[in-house]
Short mmCIF file of C-alpha atoms and ligand atoms in Angstrom, two decimals:
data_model
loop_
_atom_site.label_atom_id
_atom_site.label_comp_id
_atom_site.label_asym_id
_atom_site.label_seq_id
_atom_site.Cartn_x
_atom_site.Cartn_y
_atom_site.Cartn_z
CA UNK A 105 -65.84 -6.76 -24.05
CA UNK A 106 -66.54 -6.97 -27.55
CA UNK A 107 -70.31 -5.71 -28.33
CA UNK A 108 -70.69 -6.89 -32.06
CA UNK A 109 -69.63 -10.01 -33.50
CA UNK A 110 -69.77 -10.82 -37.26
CA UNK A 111 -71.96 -14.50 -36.27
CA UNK A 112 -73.36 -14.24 -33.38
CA UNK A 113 -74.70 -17.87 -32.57
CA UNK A 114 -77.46 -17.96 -29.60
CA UNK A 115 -77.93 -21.65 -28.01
CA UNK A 116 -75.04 -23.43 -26.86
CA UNK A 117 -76.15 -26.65 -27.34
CA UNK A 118 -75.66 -29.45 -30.15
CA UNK A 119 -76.45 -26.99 -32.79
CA UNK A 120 -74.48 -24.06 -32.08
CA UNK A 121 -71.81 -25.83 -30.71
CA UNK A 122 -71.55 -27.12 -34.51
CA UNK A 123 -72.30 -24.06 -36.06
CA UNK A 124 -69.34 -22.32 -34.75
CA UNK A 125 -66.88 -25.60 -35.57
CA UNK A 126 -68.48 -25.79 -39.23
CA UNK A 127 -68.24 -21.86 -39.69
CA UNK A 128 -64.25 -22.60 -38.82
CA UNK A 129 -63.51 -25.71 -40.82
CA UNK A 130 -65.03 -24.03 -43.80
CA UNK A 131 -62.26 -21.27 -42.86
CA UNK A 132 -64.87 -18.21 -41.64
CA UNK A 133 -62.29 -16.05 -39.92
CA UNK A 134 -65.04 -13.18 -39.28
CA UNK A 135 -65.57 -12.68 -35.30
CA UNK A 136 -67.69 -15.83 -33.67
CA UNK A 137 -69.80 -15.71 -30.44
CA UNK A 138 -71.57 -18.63 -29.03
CA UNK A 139 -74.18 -17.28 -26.69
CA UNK A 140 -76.37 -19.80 -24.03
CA UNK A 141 -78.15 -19.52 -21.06
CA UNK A 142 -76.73 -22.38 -19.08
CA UNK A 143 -73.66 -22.22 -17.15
CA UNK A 144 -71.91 -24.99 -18.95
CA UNK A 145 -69.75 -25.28 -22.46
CA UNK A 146 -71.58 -26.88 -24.15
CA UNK A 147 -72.37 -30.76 -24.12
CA UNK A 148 -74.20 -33.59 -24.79
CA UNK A 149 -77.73 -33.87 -24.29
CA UNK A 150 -78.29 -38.05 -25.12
CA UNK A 151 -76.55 -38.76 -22.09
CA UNK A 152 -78.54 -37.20 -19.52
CA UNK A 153 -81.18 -39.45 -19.32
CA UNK A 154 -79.06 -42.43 -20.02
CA UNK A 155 -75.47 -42.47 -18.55
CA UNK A 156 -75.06 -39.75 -16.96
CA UNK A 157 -78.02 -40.29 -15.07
CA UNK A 158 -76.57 -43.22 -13.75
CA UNK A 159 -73.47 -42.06 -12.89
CA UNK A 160 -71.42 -44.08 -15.61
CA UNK A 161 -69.86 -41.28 -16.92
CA UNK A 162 -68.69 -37.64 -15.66
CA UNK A 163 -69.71 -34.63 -17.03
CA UNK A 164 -66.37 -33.65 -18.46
CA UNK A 165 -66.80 -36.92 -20.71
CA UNK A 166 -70.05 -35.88 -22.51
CA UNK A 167 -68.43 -31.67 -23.27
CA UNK A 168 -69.10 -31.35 -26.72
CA UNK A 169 -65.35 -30.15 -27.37
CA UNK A 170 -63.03 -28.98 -23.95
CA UNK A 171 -62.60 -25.52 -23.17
CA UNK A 172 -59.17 -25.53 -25.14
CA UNK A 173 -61.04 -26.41 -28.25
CA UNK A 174 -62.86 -22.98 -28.54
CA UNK A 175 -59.90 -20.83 -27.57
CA UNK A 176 -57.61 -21.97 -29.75
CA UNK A 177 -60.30 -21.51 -32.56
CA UNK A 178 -60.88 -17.98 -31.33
CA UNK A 179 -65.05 -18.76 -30.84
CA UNK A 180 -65.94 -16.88 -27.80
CA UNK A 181 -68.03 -18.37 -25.14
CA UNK A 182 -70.92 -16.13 -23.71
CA UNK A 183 -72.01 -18.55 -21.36
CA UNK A 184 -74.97 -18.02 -18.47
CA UNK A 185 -76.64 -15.08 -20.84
CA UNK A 186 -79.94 -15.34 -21.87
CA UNK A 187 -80.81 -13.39 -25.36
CA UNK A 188 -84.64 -12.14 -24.44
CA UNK A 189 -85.23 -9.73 -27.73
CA UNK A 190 -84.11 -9.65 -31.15
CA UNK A 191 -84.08 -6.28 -33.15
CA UNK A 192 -83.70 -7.49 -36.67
CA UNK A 193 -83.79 -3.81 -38.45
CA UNK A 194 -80.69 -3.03 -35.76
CA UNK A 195 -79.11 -6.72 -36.15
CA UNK A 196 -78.31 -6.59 -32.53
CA UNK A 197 -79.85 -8.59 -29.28
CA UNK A 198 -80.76 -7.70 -25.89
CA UNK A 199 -79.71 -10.09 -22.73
CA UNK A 200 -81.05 -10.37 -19.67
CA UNK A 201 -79.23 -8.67 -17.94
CA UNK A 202 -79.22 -5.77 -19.69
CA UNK A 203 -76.83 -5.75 -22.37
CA UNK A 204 -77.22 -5.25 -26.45
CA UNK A 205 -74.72 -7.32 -28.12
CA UNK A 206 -74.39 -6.95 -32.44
CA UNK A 207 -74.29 -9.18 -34.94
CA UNK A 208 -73.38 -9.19 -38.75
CA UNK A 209 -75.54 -12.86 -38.84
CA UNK A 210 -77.32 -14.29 -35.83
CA UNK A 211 -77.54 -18.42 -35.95
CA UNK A 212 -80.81 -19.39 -33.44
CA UNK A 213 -80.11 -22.39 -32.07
CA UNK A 214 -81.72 -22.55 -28.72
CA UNK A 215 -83.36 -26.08 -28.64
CA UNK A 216 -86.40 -25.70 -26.45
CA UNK A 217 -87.59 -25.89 -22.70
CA UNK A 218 -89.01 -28.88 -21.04
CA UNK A 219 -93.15 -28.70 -21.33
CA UNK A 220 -94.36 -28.34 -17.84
CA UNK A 221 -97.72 -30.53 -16.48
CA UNK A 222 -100.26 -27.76 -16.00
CA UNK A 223 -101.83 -29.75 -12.91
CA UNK A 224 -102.06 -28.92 -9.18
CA UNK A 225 -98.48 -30.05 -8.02
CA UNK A 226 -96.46 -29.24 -10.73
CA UNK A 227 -94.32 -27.18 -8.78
CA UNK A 228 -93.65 -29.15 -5.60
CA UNK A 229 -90.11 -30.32 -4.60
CA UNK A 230 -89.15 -33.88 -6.57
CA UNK A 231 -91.22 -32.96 -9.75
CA UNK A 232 -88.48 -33.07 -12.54
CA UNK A 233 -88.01 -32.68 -16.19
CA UNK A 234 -85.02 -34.12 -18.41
CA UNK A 235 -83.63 -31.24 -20.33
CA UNK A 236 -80.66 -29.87 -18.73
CA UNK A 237 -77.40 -30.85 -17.16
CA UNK A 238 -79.39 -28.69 -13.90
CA UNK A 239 -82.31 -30.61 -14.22
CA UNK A 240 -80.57 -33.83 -13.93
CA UNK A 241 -78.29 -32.67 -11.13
CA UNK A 242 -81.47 -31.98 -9.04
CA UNK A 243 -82.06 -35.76 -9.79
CA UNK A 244 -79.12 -37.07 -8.32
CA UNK A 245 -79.13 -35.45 -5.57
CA UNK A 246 -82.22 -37.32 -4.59
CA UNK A 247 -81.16 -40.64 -5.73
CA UNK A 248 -80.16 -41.41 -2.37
CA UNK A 249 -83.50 -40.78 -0.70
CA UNK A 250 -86.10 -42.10 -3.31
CA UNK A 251 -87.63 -45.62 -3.88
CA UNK A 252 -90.75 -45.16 -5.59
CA UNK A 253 -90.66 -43.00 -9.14
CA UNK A 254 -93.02 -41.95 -11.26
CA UNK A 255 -92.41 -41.09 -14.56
CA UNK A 256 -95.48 -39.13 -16.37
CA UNK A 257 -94.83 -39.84 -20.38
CA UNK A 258 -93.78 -42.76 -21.97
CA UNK A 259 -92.11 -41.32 -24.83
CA UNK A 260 -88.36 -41.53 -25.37
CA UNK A 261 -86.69 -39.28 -22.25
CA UNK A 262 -89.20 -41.02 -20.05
CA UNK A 263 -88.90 -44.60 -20.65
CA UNK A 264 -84.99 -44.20 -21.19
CA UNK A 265 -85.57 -42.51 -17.36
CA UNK A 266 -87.41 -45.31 -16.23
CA UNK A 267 -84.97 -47.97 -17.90
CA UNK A 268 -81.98 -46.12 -15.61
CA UNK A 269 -83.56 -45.67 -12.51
CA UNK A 270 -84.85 -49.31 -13.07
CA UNK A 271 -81.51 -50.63 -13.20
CA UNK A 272 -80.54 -47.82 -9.73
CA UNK A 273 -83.05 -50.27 -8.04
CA UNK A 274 -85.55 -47.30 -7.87
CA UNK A 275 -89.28 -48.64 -8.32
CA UNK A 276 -90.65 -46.96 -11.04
CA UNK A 277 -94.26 -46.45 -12.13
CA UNK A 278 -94.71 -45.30 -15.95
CA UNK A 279 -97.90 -43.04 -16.58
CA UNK A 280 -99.52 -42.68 -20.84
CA UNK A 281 -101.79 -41.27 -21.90
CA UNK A 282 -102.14 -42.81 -24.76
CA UNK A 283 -103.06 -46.53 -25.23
CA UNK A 284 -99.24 -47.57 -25.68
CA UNK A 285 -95.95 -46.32 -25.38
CA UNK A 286 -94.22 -43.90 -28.30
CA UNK A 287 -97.60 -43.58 -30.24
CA UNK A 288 -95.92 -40.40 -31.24
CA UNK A 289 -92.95 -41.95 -32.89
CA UNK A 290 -93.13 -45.14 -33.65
CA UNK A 291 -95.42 -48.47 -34.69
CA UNK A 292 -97.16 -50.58 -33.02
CA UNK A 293 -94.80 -53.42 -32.74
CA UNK A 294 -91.97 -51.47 -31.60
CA UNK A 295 -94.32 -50.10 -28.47
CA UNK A 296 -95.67 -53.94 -27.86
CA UNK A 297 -91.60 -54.67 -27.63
CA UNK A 298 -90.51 -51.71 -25.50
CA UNK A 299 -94.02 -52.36 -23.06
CA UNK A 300 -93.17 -55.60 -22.57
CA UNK A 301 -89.57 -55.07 -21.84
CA UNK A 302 -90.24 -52.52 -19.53
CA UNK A 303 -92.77 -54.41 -17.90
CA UNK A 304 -90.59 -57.58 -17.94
CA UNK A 305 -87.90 -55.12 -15.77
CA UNK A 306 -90.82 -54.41 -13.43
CA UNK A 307 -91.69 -51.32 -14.27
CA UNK A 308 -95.52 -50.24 -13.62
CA UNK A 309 -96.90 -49.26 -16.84
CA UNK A 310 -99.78 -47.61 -16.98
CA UNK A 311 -101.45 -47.12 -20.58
CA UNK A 312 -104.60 -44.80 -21.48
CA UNK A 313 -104.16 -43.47 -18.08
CA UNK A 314 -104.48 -39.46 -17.34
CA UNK A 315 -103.10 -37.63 -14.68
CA UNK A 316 -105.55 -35.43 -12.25
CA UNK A 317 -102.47 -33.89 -9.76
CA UNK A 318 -99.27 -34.36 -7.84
CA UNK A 319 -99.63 -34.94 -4.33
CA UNK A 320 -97.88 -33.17 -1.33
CA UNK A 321 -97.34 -30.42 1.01
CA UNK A 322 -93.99 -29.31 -0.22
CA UNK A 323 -92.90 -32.35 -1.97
CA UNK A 324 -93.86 -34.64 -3.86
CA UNK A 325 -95.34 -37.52 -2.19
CA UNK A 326 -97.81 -39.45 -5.13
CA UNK A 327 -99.76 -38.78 -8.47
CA UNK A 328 -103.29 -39.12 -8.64
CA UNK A 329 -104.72 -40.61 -11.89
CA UNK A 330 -107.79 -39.24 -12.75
CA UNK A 331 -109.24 -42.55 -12.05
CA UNK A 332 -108.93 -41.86 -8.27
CA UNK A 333 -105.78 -43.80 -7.53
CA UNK A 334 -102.99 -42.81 -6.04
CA UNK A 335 -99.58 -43.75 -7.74
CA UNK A 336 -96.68 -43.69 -4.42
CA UNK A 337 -94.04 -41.29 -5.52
CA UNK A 338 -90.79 -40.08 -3.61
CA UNK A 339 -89.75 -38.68 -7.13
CA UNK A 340 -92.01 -37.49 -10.18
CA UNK A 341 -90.40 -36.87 -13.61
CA UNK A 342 -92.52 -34.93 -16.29
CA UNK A 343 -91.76 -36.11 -20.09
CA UNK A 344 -93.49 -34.97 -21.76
CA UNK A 345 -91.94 -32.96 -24.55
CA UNK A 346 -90.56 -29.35 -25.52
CA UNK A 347 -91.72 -26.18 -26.30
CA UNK A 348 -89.41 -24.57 -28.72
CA UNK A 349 -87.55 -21.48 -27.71
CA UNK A 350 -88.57 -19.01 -30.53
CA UNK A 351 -90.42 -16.13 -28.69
CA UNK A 352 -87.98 -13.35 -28.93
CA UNK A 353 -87.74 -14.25 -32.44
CA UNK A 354 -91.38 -14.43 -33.08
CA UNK A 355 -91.87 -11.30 -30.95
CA UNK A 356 -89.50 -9.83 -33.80
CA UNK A 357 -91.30 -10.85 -36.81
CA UNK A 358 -90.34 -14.16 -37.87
CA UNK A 359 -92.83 -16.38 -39.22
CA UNK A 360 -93.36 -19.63 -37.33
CA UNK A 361 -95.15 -20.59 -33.91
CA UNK A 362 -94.35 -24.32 -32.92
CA UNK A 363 -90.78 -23.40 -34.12
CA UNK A 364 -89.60 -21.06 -36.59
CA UNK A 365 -89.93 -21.85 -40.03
CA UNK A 366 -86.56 -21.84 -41.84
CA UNK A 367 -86.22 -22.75 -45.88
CA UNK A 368 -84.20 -25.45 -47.25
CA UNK A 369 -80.68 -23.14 -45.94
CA UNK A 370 -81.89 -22.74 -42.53
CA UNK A 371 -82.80 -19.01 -43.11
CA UNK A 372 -85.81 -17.53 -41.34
CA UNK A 373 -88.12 -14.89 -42.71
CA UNK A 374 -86.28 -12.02 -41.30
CA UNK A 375 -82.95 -10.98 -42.74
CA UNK A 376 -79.69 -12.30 -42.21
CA UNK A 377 -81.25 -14.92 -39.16
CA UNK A 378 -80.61 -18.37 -39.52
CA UNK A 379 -82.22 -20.99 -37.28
CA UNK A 380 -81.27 -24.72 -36.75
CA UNK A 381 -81.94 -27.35 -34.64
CA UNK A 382 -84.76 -28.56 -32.53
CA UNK A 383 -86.37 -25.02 -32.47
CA UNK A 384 -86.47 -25.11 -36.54
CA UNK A 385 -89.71 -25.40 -38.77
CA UNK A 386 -88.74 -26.88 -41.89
CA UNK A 387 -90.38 -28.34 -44.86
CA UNK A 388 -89.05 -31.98 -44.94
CA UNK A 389 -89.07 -34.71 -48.14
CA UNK A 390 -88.81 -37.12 -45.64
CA UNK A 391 -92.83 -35.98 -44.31
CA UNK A 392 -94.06 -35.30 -47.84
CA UNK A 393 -92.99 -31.59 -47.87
CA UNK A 394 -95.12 -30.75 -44.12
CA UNK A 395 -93.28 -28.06 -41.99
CA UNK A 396 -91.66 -30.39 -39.56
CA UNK A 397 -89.68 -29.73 -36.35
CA UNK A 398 -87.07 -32.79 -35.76
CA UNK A 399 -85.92 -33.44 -32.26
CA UNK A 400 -82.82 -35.54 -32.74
CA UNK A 401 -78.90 -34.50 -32.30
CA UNK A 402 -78.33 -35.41 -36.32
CA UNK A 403 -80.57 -32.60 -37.38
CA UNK A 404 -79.37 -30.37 -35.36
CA UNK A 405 -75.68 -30.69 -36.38
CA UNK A 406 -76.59 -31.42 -40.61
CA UNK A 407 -78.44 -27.83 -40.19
CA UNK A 408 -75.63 -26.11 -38.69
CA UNK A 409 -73.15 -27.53 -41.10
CA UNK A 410 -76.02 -26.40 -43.59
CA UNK A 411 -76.03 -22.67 -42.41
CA UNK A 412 -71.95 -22.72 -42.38
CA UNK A 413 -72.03 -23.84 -46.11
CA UNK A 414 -74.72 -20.42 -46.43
CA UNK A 415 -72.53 -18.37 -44.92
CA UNK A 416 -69.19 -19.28 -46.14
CA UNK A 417 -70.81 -19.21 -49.96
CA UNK A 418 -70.99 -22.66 -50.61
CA UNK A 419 -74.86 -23.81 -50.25
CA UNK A 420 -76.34 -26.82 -50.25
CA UNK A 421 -79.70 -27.71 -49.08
CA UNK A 422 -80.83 -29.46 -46.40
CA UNK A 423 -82.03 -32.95 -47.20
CA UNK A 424 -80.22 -35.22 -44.60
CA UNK A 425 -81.95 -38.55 -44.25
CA UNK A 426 -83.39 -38.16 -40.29
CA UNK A 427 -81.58 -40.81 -37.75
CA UNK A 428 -82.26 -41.25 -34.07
CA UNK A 429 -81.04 -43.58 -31.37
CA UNK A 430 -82.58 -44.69 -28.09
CA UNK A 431 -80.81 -46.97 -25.06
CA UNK A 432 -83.17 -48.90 -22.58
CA UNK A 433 -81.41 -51.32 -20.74
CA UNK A 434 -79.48 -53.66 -22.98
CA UNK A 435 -81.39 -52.24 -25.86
CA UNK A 436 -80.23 -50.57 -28.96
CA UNK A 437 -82.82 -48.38 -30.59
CA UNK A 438 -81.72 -47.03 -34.07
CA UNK A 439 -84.00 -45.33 -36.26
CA UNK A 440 -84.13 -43.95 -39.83
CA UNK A 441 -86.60 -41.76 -41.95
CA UNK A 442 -89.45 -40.83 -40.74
CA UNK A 443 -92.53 -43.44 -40.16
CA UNK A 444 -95.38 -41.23 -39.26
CA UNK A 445 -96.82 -41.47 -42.46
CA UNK A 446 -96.12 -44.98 -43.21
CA UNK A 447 -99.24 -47.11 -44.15
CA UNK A 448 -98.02 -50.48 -43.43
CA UNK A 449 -94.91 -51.81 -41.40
CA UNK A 450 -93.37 -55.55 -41.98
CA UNK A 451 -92.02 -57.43 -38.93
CA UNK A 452 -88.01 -58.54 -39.69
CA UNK A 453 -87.43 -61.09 -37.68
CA UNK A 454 -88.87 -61.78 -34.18
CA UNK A 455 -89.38 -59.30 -31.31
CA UNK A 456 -88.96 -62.65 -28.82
CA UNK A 457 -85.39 -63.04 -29.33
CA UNK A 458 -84.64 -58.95 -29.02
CA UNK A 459 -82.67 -58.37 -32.45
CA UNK A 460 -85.31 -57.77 -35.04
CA UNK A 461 -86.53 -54.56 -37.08
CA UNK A 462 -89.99 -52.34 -38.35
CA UNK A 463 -89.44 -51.72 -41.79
CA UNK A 464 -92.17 -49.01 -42.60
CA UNK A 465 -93.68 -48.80 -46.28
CA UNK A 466 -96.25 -45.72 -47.49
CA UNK A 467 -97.87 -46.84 -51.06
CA UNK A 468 -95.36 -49.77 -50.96
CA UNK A 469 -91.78 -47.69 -50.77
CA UNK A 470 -89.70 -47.58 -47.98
CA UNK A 471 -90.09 -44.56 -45.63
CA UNK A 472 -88.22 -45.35 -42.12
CA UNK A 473 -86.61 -48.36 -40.25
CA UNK A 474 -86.69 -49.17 -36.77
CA UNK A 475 -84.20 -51.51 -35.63
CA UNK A 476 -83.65 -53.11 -32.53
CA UNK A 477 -80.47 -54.54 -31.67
CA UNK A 478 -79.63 -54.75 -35.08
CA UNK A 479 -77.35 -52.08 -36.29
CA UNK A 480 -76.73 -54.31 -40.18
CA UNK A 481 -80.44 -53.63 -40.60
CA UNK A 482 -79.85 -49.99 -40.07
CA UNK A 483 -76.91 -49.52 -42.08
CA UNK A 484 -78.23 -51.26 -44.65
CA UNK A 485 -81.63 -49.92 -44.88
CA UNK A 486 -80.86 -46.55 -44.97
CA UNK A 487 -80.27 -46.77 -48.93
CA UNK A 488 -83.88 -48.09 -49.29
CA UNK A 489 -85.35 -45.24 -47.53
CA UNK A 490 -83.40 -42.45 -49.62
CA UNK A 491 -83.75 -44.42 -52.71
CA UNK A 492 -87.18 -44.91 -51.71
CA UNK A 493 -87.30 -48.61 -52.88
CA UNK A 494 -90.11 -50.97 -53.22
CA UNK A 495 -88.92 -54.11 -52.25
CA UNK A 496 -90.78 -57.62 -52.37
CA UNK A 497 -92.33 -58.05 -49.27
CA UNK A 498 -91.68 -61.37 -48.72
CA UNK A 499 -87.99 -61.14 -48.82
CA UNK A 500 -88.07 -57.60 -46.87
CA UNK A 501 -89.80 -59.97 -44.00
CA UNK A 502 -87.13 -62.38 -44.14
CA UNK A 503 -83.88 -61.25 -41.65
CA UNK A 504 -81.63 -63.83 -43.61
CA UNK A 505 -81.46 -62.06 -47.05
CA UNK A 506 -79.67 -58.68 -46.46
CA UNK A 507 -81.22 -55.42 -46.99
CA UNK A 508 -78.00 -54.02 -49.26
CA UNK A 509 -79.24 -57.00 -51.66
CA UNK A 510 -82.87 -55.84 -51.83
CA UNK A 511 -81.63 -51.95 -53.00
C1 LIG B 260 -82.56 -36.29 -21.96
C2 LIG B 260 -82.43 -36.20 -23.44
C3 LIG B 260 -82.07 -37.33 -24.17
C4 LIG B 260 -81.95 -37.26 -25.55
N1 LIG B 260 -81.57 -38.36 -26.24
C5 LIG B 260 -81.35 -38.28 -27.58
C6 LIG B 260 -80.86 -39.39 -28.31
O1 LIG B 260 -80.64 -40.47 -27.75
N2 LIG B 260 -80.63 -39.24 -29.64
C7 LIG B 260 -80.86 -38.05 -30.28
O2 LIG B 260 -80.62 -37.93 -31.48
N3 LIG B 260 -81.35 -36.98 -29.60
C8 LIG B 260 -81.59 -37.07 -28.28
N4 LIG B 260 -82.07 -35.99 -27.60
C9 LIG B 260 -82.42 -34.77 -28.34
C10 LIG B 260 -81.21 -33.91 -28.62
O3 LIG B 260 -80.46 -33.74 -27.45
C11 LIG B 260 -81.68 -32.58 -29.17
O4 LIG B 260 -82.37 -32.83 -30.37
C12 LIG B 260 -80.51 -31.65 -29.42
O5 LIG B 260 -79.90 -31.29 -28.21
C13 LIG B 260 -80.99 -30.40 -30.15
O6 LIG B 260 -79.95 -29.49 -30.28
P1 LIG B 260 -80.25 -27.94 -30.33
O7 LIG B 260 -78.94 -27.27 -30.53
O8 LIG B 260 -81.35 -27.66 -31.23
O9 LIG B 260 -80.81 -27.59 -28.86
P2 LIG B 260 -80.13 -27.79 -27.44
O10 LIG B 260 -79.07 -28.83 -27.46
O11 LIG B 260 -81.27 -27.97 -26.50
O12 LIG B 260 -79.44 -26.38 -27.13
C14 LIG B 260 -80.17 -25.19 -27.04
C15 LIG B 260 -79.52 -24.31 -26.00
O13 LIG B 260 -80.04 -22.99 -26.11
C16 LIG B 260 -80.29 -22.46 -24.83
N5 LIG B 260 -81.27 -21.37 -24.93
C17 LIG B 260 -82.61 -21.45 -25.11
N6 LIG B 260 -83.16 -20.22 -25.18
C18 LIG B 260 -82.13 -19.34 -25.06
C19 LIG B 260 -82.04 -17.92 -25.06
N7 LIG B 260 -83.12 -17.15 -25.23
N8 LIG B 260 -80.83 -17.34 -24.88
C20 LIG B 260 -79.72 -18.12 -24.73
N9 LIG B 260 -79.74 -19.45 -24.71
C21 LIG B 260 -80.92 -20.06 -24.89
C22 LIG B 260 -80.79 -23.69 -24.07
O14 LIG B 260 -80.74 -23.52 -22.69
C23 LIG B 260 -79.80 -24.74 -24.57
O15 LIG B 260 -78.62 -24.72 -23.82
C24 LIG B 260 -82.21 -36.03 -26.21
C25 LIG B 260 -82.58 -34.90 -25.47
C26 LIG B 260 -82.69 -34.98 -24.11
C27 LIG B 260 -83.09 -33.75 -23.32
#
């Protein structure tokens, strides 16, 4: 087995899965290895808490490419290998199980690991996280015997959890801790709407509400809130974010901590490392310059099309607008920019009739979009948040006069 390769990519997900097409379309014919610690090629992540979960479509369907794809491009797959140090000075990585593979440029692109609940229970049978295709697996195979579900997080994997196992019949209970649903993300009217659709599903939702423990012998049997009350639970899925992947890295010298900070070509402090994806620090125009780490399959993929311009001796910086979707029953999230800075939001159109969007403003430009059911709106308004427009408000509120016209 080869022991060196010139780009050696770690993280078979979204990111390195693109990093290693990108590298060949731009015509890198150096050695490639794609390196990741789950079983699988890789594939998509969206799906597994949407329809995968519900059993609408195999896992062949959501590969990223098949297994022909990387052959015939010559991009070897290291699959089930876990990379635990980096020696930068050496340019070579250790695995777990014992072997030192090295690499001309390394590409880190290992996502992160589903945030455990540091509570009594965590670790009984029927607590879940949403990460992996494993994770979800485990899910499945339970189906069959659960009724009651409780889902602790109401941020995007959980609710788009609870909207699935909603519509599997399952009874689910959703658990916040904050007093609405995506405070993290997204606006106030966008949480009213997605409360009160979930709520209008049946869903439990429980807002402002903390969790004390999970209850059971070996499995799972309830949560208890820290009020005293005991939520019923066959099934308990924990989402409640990621912790990004970075220690061996860190361990080596690169600067970071919630991620690892990259500059505007996706390279890290130490020499010849790249990083992309959901484990990458980077300073963002979209959040006023902050160090940002973006969660979403577009960043991932514009960064690792980013590094292959780096390598291959074309660069170009990264400034891809952010975009993000989100399915809950019959609903079609689509997001652009960023809104966590935004100091006012106007209402287009009317949450009642499900097709309306959050336009969000900071100093009276446009930042981000939400859009609901209403994929014109998000076409359309992503001009206004790269050109950073200032439209009149009263026309902005208005969902007959187009977006493209207000540019
Ligand atoms: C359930 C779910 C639903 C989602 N829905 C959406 C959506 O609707 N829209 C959207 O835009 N985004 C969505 N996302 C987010 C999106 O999937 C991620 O942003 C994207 O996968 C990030 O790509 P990545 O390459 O950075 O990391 P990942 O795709 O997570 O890949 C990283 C890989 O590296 C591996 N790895 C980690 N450490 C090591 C190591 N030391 N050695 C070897 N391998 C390692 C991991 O196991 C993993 O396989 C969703 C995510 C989840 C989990």
């Amino acid at each position: 087995m080869t022991d060196h390769y010139d780009i050696l990519i770690v993280g078979a997900g979204h990111g390195g899965a693109q990093a290693a097409v990108a590298l060949r379309q731009r015509k890198f014919t150096g050695t490639i290895a794609v390196l990741g610690e789950e079983p699988e090629l890789p594939y998509e992540r969206p799906p597994l808490s949407k329809d995968y979960l519900g059993g609408d479509k195999p896992f062949d369907r959501i590969l990223i490419r098949p297994a022909a794809f990387w052959a015939e491009r010559e991009i070897t797959m290291l699959s089930g290998r876990r990379v635990i140090t980096v020696d930068p000075a050496a340019h070579a990585v250790t695995t777990e199980d014992g072997a030192t593979i090295g690499y001309g440029t390394l590409i880190w692109a290992t996502g992160g690991h589903a945030r455990k609940i540091d509570c009594r229970g965590h670790d009984l049978t029927g607590v879940h996280t949403v990460r992996s295709r494993a994770d979800v697996d485990r899910m499945i195979a339970e189906l069959a015997t659960t009724t009651k579900v409780a889902v602790i997080g109401g941020g995007y994997i959980g609710l788009e959890a609870a909207a699935m196992l909603t519509k599997l019949g399952k009874q689910v209970t959703v658990i916040e801790a904050q007093d609405r649903v995506l405070a993290r993300v997204a606006g106030e009217d966008l949480s009213r709407f997605f409360q009160d659709e979930h709520r209008a599903h049946g869903v439990d939702l429980r807002l402002a509400t903390t969790v004390d423990h999970i209850e059971g012998e070996t499995r799972a049997t309830g949560v208890r809130l820290s009020s005293g009350e005991v939520i019923p639970a066959d099934m308990v899925i924990v989402g409640i974010g990621i912790i990004p992947a970075v220690a061996p890295l860190i361990d080596a010298g690169a600067k970071g901590g919630n991620g690892v900070r990259i500059d505007d070509h996706g390279l890290t402090s130490l020499p010849d490392i790249y990083a992309i994806g959901d484990c990458a620090l980077h300073a963002s125009d979209f959040a006023d310059g902050a160090a940002i780490r973006l969660e979403s399959v577009q960043n991932a993929n514009d960064m690792a099309t980013v590094v292959a311009k780096a390598i291959t001796g074309t660069p170009a910086p990264y400034d891809a607008v952010p975009w993000f979707w989100s399915h809950q029953y019959d609903i079609k999230l689509q997001t652009v920019g960023l809104s966590i800075a935004h100091d006012s939001a106007v209402l287009r159109g009317d949450p009642a009739t499900r097709s309306f969007s959050v336009v969000y403003l900071k100093e009276g430009r446009v930042i981000a979009l939400d859009c609901v059911n209403a994929t014109k709106d998000y076409v359309q308004g992503r001009a206004l948040v790269t050109g950073r427009v200032s439209p009149d408000a009263i026309a902005l509120a208005d969902p007959a006069i187009p977006l493209k016209s207000l540019g």
